[in-house]
Protein backbone atom coordinates (compact mmCIF):
# COMPACT_ATOMS: atom_id res chain seq x y z
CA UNK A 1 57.00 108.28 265.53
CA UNK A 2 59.81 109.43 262.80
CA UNK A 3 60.87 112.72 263.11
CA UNK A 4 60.00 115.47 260.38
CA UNK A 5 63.59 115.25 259.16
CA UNK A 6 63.40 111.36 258.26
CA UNK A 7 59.31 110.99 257.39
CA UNK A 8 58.51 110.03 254.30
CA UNK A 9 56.11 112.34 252.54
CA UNK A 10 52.93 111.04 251.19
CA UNK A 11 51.31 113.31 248.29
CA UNK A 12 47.57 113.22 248.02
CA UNK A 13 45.84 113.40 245.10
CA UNK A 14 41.84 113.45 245.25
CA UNK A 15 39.35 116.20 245.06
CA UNK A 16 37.55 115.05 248.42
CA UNK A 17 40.83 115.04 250.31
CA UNK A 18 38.42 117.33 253.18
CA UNK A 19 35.91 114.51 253.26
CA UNK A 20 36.05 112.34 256.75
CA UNK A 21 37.57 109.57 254.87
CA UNK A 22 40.55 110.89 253.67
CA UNK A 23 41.05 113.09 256.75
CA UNK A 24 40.96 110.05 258.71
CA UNK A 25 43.30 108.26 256.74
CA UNK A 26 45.97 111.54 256.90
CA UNK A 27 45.63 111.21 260.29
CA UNK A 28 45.95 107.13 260.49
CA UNK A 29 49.68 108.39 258.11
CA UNK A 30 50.56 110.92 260.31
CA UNK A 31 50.31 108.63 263.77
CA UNK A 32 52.53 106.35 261.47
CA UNK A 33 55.26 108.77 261.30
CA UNK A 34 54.51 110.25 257.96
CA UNK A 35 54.16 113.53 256.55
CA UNK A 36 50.93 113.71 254.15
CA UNK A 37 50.80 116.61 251.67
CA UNK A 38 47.65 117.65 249.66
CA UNK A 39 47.40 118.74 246.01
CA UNK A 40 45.65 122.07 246.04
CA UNK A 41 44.85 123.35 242.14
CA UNK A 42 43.92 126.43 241.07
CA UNK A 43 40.49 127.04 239.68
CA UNK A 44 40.14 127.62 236.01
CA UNK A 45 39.71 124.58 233.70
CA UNK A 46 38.42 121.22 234.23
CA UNK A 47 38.72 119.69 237.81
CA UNK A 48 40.64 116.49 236.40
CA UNK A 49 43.26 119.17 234.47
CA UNK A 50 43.59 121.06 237.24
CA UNK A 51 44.00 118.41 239.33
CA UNK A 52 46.66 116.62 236.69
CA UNK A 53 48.53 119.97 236.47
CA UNK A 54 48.55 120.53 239.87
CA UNK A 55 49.88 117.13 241.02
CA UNK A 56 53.12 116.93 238.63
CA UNK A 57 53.54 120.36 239.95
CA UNK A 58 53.78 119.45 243.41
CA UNK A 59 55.66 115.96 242.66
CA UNK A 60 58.41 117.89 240.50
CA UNK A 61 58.85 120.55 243.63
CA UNK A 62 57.68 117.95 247.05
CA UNK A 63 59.47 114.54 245.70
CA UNK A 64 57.00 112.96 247.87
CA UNK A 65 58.06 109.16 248.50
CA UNK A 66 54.61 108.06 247.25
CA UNK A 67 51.67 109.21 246.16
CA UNK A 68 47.77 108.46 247.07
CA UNK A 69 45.99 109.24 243.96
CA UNK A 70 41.82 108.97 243.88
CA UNK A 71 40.43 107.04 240.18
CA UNK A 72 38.03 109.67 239.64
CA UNK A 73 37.80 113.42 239.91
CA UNK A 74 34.30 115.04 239.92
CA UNK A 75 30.62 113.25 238.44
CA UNK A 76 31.27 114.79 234.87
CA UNK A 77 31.71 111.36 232.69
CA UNK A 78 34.93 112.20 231.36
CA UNK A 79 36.18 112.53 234.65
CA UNK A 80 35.27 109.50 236.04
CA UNK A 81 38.89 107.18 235.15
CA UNK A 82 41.07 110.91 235.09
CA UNK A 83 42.90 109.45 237.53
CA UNK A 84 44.26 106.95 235.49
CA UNK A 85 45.51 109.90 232.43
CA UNK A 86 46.93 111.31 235.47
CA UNK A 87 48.49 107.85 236.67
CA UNK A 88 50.09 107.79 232.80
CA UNK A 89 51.35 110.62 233.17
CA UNK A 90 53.43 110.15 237.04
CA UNK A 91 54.40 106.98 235.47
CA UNK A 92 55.96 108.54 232.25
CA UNK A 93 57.85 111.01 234.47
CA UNK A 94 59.35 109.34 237.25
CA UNK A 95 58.63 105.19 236.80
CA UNK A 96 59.95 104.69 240.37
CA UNK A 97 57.74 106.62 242.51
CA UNK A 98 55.09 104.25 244.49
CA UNK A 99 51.55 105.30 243.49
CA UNK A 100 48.32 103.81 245.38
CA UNK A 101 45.07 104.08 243.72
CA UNK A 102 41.84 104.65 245.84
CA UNK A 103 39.09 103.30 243.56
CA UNK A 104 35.26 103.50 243.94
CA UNK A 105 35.27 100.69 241.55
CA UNK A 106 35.89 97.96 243.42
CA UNK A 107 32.68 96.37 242.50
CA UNK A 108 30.20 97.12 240.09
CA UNK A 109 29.92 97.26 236.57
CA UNK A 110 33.00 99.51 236.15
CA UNK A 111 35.30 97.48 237.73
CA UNK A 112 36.97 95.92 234.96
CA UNK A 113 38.27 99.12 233.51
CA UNK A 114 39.67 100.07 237.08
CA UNK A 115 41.72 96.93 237.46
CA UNK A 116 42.48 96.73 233.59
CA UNK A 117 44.35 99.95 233.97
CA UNK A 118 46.44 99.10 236.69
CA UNK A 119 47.87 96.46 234.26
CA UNK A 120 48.89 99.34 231.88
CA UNK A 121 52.32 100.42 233.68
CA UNK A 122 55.01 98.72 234.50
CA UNK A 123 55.66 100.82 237.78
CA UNK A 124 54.55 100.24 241.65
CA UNK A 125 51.15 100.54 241.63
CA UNK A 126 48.82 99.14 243.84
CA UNK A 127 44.77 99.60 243.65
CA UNK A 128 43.13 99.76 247.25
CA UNK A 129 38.92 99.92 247.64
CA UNK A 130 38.54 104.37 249.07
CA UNK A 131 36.18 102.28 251.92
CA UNK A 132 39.13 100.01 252.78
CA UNK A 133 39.99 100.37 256.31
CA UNK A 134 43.23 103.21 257.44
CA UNK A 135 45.23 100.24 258.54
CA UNK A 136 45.29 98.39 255.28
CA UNK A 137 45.98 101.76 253.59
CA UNK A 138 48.76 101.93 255.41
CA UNK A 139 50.07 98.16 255.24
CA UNK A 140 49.77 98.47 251.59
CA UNK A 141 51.84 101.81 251.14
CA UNK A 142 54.67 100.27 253.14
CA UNK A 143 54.46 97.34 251.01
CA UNK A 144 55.01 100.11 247.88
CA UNK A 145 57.52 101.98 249.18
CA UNK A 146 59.98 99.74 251.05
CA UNK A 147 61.86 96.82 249.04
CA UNK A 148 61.53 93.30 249.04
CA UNK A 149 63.44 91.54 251.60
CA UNK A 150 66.11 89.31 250.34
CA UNK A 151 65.04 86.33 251.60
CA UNK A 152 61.24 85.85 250.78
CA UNK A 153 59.02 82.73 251.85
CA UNK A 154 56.53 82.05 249.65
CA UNK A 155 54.94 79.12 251.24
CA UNK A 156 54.80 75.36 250.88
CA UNK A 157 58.70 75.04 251.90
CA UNK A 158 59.67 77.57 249.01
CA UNK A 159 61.85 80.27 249.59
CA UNK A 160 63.77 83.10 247.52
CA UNK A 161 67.39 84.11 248.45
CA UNK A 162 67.74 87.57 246.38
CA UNK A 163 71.56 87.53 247.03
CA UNK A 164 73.09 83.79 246.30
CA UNK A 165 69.86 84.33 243.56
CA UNK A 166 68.73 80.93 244.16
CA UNK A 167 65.36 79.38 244.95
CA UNK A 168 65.54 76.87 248.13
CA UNK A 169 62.69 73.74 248.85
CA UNK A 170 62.54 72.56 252.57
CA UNK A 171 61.53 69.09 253.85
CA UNK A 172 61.60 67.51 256.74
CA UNK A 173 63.82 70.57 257.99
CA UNK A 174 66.23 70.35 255.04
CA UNK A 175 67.08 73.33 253.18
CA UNK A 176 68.22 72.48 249.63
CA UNK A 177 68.73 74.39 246.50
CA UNK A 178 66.77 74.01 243.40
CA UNK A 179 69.83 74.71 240.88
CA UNK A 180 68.07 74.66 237.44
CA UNK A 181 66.16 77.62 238.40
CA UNK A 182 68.49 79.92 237.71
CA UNK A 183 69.11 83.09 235.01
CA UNK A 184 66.21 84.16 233.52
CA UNK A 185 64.20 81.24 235.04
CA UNK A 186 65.15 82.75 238.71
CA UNK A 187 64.20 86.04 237.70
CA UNK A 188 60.79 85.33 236.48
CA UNK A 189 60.54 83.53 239.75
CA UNK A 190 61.45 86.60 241.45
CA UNK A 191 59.50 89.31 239.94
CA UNK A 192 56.34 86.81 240.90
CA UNK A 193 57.86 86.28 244.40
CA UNK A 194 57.97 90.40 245.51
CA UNK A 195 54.48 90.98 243.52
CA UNK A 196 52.90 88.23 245.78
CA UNK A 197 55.01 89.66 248.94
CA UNK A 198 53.47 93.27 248.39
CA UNK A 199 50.21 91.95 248.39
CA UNK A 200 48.98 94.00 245.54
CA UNK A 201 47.03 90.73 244.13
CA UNK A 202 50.26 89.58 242.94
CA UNK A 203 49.71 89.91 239.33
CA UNK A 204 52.85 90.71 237.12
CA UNK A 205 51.82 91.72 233.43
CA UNK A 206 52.79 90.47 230.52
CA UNK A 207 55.19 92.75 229.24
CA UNK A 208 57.11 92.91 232.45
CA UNK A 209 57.87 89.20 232.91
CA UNK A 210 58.63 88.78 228.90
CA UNK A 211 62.16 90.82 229.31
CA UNK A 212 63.01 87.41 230.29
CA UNK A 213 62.18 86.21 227.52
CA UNK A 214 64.20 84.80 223.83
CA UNK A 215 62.96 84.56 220.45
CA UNK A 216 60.65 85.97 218.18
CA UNK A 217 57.46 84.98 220.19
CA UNK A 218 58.31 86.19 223.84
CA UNK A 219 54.79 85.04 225.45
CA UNK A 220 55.58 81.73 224.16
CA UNK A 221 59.04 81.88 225.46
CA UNK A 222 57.74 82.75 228.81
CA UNK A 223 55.51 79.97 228.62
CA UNK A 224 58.02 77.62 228.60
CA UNK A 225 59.93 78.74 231.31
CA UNK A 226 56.50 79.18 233.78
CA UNK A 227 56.77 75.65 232.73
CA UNK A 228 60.21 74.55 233.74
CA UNK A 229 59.86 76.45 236.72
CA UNK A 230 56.97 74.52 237.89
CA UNK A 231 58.03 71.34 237.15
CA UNK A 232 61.68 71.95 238.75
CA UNK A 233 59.75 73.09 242.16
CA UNK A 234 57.39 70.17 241.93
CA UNK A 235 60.08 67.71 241.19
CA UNK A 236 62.36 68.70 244.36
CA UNK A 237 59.01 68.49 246.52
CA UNK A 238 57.44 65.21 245.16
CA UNK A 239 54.82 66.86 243.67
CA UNK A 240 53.48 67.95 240.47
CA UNK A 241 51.64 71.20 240.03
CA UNK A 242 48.72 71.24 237.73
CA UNK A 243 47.80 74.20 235.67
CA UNK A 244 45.96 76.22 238.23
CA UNK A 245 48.61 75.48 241.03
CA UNK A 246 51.56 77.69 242.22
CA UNK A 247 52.03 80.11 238.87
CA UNK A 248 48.41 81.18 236.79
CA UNK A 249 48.43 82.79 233.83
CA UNK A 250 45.28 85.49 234.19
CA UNK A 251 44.15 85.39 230.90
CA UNK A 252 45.31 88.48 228.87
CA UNK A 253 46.75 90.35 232.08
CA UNK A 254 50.14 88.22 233.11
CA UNK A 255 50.79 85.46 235.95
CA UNK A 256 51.14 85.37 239.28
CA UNK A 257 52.03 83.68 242.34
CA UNK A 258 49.87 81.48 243.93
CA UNK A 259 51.71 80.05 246.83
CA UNK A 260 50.75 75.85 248.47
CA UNK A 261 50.19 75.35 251.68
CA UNK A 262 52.59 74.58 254.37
């Protein structure tokens, strides 16, 4: 287990942080080496205000290394996505800081506008199912918080070097470089690469993956170059990758990674 001087901090966020769940999972964080703090408001307004003031408070003073932070606050209707205002608002201030999103909307009619909002920021966020077990809490926080590795294998005899920033194909144990992915090309690549490697579903929006992109019409742009990406991997395996192979577009959200088999 770290010691106190070297844990990171996780900040909770979540108005049932005293129910068995989230007391297990504090403790599931705490055998991990963690130190778990919890948001405590003071009475006087609406629970998801309080709870919103409270929490930037506590960030601004704690610097927590991430922060668990519950989709709704309370039954009231207007309280039942204040998680996400308060989401906007963590993201606006400090863009860096991991944030993991327990959601009671992992089915069911509201699920849509759960998962739609996590498409909203262009930060580390993750969305994890409040009945998911303490072990895949965990696993998905690390995946948050610590950085991609600089070599990551993606599957199929595909792998990213971060540092020589170039995309390798293996066959028949030989490693070779694919050497028109490179530039803005490799980047795409890798931004699709760590989302798949976090395991947060993998899906990089839109407006994050057309910084890459030239031209007055970026999405097309980024077409293109999903494109030449594919078709460069498929052509240094002997394959050809169809439209719903190794990079999807999810309609009106972004792409991501969807690895072949070995």
């Amino acid at each position: 287990m770290a010691s106190n001087q070297t844990a990171q901090k996780i900040l909770i966020v979540d108005d049932e942080a005293e129910s068995s769940i989230l007391r297990t999972v504090r403790q599931r964080l705490e055998e991990e080496g963690w130190r778990t703090a919890v948001v405590q408001p003071t009475p006087g307004g609406a629970l998801g205000e309080e709870f919103e003031a409270a929490a930037l408070w506590d960030i601004e003073e704690e610097r927590p290394d991430a922060v668990l932070l519950d989709v709704r606050f309370g039954d009231h209707r207007d309280d039942r996505f204040k998680g996400l205002g308060i989401l906007d608002e963590i993201v606006n201030r400090w863009p860096k800081l991991p944030v993991l999103m327990f959601t009671q909307y992992a089915q069911g009619p509201d699920r849509e506008t759960a998962a739609r909002g996590a498409l909203k920021w262009d930060a580390q966020v993750d969305f994890i199912d409040k009945l998911a077990g303490t072990d895949e809490v965990v696993l998905r926080l690390r995946r948050l918080i610590g950085a991609a590795p600089e070599v990551i294998s993606v599957g199929g005899g595909i792998s990213l070097d971060a540092a020589s920033q170039t995309v390798y194909v293996e066959q028949d144990g030989e490693r070779r470089p694919v050497t028109d992915i490179q530039g803005m090309k490799f980047e795409i690549f890798r931004e699709l690469a760590t989302a798949w490697h976090r395991g947060s579903g993998g899906l990089v929006p839109f407006s994050r993956l057309e910084r890459y992109s030239e031209g007055e019409d970026p999405r097309a742009s980024l077409r293109v170059r999903i494109r030449e990406i594919k078709v460069s991997l498929g052509r240094a395996l002997g394959v050809r990758f169809g439209p719903s192979e190794l990079i999807l577009n999810v309609r009106d959200k972004g792409y991501r990674l969807s690895p072949p088999r070995e």
